[in-house]
Short mmCIF file of C-alpha atoms and ligand atoms in Angstrom, two decimals:
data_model
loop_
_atom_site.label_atom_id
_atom_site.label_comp_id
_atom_site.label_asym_id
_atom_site.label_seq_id
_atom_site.Cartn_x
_atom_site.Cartn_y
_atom_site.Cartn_z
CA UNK A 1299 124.95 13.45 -33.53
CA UNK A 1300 127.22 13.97 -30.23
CA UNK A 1301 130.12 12.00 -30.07
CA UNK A 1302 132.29 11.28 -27.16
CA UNK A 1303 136.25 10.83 -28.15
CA UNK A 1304 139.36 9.60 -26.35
CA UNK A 1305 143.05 9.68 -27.29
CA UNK A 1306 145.18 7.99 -25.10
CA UNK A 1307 147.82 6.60 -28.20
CA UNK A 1308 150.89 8.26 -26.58
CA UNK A 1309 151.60 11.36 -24.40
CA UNK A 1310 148.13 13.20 -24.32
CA UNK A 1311 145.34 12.14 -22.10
CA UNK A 1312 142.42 13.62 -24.15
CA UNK A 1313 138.44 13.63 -24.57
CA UNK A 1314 135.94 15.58 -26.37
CA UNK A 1315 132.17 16.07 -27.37
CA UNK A 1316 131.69 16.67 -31.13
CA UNK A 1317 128.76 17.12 -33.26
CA UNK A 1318 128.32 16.18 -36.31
CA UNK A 1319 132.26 15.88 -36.84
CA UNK A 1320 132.48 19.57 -37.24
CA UNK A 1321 131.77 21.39 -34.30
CA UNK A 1322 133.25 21.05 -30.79
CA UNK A 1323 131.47 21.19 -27.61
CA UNK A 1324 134.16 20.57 -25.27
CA UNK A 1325 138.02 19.58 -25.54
CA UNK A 1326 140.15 19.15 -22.50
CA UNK A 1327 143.67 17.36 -23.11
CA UNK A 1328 145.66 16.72 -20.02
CA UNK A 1329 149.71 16.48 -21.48
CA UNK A 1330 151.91 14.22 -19.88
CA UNK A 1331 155.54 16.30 -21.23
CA UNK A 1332 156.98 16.96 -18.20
CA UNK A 1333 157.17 14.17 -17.10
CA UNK A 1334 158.81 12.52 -20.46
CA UNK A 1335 161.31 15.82 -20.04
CA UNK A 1336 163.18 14.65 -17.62
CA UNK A 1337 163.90 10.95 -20.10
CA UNK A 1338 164.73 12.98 -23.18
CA UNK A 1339 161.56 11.01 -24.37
CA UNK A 1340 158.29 9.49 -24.03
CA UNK A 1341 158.62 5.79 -22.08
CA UNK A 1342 155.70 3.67 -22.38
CA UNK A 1343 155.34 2.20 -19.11
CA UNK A 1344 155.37 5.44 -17.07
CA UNK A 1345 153.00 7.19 -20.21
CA UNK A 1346 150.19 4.10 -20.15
CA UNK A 1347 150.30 4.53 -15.68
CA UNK A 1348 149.74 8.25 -16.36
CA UNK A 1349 147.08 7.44 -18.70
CA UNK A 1350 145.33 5.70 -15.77
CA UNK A 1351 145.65 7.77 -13.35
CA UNK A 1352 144.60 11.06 -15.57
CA UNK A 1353 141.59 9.20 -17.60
CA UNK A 1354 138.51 9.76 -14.98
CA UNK A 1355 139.50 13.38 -14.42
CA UNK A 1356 139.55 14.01 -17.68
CA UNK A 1357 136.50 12.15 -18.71
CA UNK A 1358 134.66 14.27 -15.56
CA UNK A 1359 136.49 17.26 -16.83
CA UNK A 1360 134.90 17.23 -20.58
CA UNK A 1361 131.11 16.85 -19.26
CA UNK A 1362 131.64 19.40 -16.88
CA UNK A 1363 132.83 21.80 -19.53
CA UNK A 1364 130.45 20.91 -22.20
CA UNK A 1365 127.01 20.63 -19.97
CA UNK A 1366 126.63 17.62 -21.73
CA UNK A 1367 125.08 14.29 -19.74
CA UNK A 1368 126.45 11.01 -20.89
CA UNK A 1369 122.99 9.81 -21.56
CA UNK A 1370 122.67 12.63 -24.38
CA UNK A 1371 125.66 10.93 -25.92
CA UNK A 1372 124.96 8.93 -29.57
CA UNK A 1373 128.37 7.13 -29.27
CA UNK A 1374 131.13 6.59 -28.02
CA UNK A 1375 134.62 6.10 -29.80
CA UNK A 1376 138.66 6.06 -28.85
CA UNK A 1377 142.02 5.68 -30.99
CA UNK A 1378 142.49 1.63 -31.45
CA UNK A 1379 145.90 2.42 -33.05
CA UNK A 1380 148.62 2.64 -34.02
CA UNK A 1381 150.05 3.72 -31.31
CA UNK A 1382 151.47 2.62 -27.88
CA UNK A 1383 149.53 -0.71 -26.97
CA UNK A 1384 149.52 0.08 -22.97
CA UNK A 1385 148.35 3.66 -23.82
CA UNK A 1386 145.45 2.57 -26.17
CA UNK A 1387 143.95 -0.21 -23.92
CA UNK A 1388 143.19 2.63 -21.04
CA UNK A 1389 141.10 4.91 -23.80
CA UNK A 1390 139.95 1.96 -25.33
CA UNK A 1391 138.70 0.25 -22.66
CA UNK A 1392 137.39 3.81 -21.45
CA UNK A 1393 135.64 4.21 -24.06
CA UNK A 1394 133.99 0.39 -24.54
CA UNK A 1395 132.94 0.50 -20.54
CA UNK A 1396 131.01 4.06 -21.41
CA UNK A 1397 129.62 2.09 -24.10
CA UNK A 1398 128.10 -0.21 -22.59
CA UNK A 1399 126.95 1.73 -19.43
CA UNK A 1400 125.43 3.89 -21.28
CA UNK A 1401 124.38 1.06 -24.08
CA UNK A 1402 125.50 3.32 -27.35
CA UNK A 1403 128.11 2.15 -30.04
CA UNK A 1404 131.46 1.97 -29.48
CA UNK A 1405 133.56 3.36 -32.56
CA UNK A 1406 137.12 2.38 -32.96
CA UNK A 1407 138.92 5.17 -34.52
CA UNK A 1408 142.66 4.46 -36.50
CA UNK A 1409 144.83 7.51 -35.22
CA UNK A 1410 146.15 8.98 -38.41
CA UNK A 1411 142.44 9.14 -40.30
CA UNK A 1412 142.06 11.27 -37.04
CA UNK A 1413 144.91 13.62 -37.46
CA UNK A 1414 143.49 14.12 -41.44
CA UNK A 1415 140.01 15.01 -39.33
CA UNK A 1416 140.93 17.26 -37.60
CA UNK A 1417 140.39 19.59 -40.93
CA UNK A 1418 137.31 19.05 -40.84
CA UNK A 1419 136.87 20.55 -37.74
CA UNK A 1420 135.42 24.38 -37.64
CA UNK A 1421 135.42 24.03 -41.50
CA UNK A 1422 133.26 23.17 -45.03
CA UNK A 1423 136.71 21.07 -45.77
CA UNK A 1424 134.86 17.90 -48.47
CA UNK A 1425 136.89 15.36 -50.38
CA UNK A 1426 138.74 15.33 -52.93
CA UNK A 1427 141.85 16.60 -51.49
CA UNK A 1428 145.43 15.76 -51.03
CA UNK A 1429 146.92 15.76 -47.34
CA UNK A 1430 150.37 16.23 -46.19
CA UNK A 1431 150.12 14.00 -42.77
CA UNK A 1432 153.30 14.59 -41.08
CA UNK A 1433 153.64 13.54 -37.05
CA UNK A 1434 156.03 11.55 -34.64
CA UNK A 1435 155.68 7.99 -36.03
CA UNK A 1436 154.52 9.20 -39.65
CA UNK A 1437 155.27 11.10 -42.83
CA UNK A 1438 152.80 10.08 -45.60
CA UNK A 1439 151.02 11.80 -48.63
CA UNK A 1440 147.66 10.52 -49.09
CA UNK A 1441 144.65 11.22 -51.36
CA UNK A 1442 141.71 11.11 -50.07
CA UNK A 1443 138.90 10.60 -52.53
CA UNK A 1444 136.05 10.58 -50.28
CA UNK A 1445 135.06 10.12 -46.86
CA UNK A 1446 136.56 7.34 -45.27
CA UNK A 1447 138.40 6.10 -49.12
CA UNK A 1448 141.98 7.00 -49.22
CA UNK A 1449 145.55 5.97 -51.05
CA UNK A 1450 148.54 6.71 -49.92
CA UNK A 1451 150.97 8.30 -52.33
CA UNK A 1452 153.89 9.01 -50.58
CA UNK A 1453 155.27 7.71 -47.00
CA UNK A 1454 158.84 8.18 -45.62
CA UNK A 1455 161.31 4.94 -46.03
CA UNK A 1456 163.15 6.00 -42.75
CA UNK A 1457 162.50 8.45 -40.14
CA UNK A 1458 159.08 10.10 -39.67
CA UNK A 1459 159.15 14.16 -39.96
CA UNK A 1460 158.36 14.79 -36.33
CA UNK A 1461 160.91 12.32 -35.58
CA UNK A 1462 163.73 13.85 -37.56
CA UNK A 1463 162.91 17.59 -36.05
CA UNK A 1464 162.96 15.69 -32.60
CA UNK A 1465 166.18 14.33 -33.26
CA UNK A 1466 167.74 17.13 -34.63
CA UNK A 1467 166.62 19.00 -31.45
CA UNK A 1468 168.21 16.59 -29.58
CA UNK A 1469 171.48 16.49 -30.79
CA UNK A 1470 171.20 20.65 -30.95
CA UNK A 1471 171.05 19.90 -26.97
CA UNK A 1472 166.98 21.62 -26.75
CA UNK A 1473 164.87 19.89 -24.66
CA UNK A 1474 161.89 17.26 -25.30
CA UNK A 1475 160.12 17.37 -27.54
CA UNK A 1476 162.15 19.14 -29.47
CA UNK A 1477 160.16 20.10 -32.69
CA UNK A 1478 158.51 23.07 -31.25
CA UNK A 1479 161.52 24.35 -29.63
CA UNK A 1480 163.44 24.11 -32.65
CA UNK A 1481 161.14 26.10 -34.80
CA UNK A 1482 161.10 28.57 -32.26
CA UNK A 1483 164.82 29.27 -33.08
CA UNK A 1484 164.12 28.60 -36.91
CA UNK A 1485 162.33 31.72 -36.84
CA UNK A 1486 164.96 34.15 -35.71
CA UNK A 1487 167.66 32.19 -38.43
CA UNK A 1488 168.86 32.81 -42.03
CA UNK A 1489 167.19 29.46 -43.53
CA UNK A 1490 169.76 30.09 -46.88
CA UNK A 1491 172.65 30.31 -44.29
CA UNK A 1492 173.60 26.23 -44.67
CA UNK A 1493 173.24 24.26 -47.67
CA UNK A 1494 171.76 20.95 -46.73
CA UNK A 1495 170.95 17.83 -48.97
CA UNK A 1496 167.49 17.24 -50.12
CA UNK A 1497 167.28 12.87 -50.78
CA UNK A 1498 166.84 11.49 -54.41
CA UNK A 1499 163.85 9.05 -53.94
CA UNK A 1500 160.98 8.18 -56.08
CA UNK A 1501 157.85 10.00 -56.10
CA UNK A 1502 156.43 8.01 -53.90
CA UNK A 1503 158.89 7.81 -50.72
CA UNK A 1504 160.87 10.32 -48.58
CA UNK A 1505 163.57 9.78 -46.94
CA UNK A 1506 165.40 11.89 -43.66
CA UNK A 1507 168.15 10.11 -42.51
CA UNK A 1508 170.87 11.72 -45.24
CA UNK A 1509 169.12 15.33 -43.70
CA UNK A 1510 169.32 14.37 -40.46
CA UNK A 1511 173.35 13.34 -40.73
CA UNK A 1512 174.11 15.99 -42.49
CA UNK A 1513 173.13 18.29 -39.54
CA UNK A 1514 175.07 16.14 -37.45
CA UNK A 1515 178.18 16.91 -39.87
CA UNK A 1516 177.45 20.66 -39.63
CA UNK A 1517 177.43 20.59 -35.75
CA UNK A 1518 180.33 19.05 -35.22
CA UNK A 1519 182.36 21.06 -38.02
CA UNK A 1520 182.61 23.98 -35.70
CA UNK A 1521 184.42 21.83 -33.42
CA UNK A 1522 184.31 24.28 -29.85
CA UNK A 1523 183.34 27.57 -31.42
CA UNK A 1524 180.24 28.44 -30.99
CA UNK A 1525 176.97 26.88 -33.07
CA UNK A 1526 175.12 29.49 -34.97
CA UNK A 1527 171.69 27.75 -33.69
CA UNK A 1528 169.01 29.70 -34.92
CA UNK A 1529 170.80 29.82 -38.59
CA UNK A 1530 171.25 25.74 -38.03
CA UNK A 1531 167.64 25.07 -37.30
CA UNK A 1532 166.63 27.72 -40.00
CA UNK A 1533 168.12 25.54 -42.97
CA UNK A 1534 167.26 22.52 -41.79
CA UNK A 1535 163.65 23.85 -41.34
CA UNK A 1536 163.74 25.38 -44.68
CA UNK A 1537 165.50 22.02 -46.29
CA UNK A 1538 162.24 19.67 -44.49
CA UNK A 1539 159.51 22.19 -45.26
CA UNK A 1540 160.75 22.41 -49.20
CA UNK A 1541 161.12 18.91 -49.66
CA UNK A 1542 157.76 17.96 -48.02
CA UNK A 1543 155.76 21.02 -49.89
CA UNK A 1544 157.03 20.20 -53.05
CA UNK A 1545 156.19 16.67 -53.07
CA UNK A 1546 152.82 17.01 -52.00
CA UNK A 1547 152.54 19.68 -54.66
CA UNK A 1548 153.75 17.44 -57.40
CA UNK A 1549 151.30 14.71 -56.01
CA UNK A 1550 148.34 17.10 -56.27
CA UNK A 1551 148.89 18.17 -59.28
CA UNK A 1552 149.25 14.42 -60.58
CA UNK A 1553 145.87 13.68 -59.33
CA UNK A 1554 144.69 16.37 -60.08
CA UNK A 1555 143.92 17.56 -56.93
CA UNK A 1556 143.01 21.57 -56.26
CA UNK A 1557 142.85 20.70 -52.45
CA UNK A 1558 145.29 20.50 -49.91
CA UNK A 1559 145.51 19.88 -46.66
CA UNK A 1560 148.08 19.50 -43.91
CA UNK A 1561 147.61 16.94 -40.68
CA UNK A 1562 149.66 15.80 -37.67
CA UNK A 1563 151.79 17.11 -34.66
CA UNK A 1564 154.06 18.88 -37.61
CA UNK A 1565 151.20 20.55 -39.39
CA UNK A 1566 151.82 23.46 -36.37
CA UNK A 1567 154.50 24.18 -37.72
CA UNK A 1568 155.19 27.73 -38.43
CA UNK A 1569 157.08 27.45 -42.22
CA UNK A 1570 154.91 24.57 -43.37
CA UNK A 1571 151.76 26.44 -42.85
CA UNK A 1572 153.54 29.71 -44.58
CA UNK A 1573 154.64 27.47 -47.32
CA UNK A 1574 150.75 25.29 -47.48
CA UNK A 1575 149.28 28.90 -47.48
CA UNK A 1576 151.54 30.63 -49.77
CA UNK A 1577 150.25 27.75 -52.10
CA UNK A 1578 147.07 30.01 -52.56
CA UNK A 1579 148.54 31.97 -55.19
CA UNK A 1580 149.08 28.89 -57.28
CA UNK A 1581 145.43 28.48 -57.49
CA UNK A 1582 144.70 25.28 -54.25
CA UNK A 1583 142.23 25.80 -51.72
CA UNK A 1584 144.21 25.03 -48.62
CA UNK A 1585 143.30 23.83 -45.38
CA UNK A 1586 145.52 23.49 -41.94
CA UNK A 1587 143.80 22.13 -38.49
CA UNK A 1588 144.21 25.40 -35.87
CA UNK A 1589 147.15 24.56 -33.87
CA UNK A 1590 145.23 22.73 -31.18
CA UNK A 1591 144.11 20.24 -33.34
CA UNK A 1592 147.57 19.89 -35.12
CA UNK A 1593 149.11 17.52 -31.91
CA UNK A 1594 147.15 14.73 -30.38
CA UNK A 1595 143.79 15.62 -29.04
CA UNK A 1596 140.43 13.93 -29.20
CA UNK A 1597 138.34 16.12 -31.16
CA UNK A 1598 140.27 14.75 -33.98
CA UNK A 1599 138.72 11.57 -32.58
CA UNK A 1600 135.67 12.14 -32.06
CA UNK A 1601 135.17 13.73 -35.90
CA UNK A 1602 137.03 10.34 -37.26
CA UNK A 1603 134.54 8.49 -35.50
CA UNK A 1604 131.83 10.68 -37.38
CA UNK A 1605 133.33 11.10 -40.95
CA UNK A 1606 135.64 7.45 -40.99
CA UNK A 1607 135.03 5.08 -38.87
CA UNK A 1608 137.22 1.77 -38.91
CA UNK A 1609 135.01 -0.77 -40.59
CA UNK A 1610 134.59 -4.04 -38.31
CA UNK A 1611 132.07 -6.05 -37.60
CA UNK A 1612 132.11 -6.36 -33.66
CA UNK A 1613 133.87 -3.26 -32.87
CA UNK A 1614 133.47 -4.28 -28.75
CA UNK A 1615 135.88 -7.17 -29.43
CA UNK A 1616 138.79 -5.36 -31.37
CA UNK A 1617 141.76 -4.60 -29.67
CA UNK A 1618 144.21 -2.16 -29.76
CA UNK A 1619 147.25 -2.50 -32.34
CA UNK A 1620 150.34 -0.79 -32.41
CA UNK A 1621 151.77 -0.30 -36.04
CA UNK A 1622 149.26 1.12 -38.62
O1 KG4 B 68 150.80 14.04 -34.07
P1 KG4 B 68 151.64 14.14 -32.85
O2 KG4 B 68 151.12 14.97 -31.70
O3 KG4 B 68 151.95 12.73 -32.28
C1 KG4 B 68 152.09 11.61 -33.11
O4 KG4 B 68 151.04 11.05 -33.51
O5 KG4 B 68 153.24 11.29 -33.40
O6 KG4 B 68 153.04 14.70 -33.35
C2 KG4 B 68 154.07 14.93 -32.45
C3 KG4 B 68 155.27 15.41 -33.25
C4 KG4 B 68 156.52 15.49 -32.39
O7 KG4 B 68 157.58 14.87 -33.08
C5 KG4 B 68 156.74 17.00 -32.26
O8 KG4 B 68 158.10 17.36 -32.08
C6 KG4 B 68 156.21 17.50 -33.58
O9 KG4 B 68 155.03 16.73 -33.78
N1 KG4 B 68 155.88 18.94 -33.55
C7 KG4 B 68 156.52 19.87 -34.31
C8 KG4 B 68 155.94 21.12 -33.97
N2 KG4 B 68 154.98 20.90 -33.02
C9 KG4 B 68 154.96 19.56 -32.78
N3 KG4 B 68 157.49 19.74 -35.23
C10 KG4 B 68 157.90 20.86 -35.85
N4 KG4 B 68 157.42 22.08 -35.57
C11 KG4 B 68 156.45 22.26 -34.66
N5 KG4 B 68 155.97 23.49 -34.40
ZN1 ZN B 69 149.37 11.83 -33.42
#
């Protein structure tokens, strides 16, 4: 089955052909960064006009590279949400016009069962398993019991992970988005170099803010003289990456879980994945998406559509939504 995907839910114009879930044919994401650089930020308006203007090309773009024709396609899906609502309504309404040109079903996909697909991709990954979704808008631990059947076990009660590293960044002075850049530095730091507080929630929440102060604190304690940086972003990437491993862990292990799995913009992140595959020796199977997967794309789409669809009844009259 050949599935056509679009992501359009914030800063990424993407589409791709998957079959069967697992195996991509093409995969062409168009990024809209620099031009949210110069705002310190993604804004919506200017992101959903880019969306417009970049969605034929792109669409053009992954035929082209796959040799696929659109008639060949079985269906034809996008992200619904969440998600920005101007952004989604240009892949959504992409994707129900191909739909109906082409007269093949139109599958609404919800973005973060996408992100957890995106493990599926290139692998033999099956439920059970326990993923660690961590992106921009969310930080959640979820079992997933089967395909498309899911509980969440954990989420965040304030700031989202890829949030708090983008804020961080910020206030560091590194440029948007900031997680990447700031894990670049983590790498060349002493992560034991700053002590920084770990919140006391229940098992089921996180919480960032307290972290994300007390970087703030530590900053502007040296007061002129010059910021160790990489040491800075080395604790507090050691500090995130502990608490959100350990949880996850303790999860697993509660549901007895042997799998897990890592999903999101965050998942690329260079001590997570040390810390997800260090986990090996402990006895889990673990799984990570390859880094391409990790941030928004449309693969991820295209295999949601395959392995967990959203369940509704006239999926040509469901609109886009914005909070998940
Ligand atoms: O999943 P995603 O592409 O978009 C959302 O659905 O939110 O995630 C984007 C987030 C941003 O906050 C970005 O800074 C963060 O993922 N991110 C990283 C890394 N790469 C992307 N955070 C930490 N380390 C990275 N290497
Ligand atoms: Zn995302």
């Amino acid at each position: 089955m050949l599935i056509f995907g679009i992501e359009t839910s914030c800063d990424e114009t993407a589409c791709s052909i998957v079959k069967d879930g697992r195996e991509v044919v093409s995969n062409v994401v168009a990024s809209q960064i620099k031009t949210h650089q110069a705002f310190g930020g993604v804004v919506p308006e200017v992101a959903a006009r880019e969306h417009l203007d970049a969605i034929n090309v792109v669409i053009e773009e992954t035929f082209t590279a796959s040799r696929v024709k659109p008639s060949q396609i079985d269906a034809f899906a996008s992200t619904a949400g969440p998600g920005l609502v101007g952004c989604l309504l240009v892949g959504l309404n992409a994707a129900k016009t191909l739909s109906l040109v082409y007269d093949k079903p139109y599958i609404p996909v919800n973005h973060l069962n996408a992100h957890v697909c995106a493990n599926f991709i290139d692998t033999d990954l099956k439920p059970p398993f326990t993923c660690l979704l961590v992106s921009g808008g969310h930080t959640q631990v979820i079992n997933v019991s089967d395909y498309g059947e899911s509980q969440i076990a954990a989420s965040t009660i304030d700031d989202a992970t890829g949030e708090v590293y983008d804020k961080v960044a910020r206030l560091l002075g590194l440029p948007y988005p900031g997680g990447i850049q700031l894990d670049k530095l983590a790498q060349s730091g002493n992560g034991q170099a700053f002590k920084l507080p770990e919140a006391k929630v229940a098992d089921d929440e996180f919480s960032f803010s307290g972290l994300k102060t007390a970087v703030l604190r530590l900053v502007q304690g040296f007061k002129g003289v010059e910021i160790p940086i990489n040491d800075v972003c080395a604790s507090f990437q050691e500090t995130i990456t502990s608490t959100l491993i350990n949880k996850t862990v303790k999860i697993a292990k509660k549901n007895n879980s042997t799998t897990i799995v890592l999903a999101g913009g965050v998942a690329a992140n260079s001590r997570l994945r040390e810390k997800l595959y260090a986990l090996q020796d402990d006895g889990f199977n673990v799984f990570a998406p390859k880094m391409k997967y990790c941030t928004d794309n449309a693969a991820m789409v295209a295999s949601a559509a395959y392995f967990n669809p959203m369940r509704v009844e006239n999926p040509l009259e469901l609109e886009v939504f914005s909070r998940g």
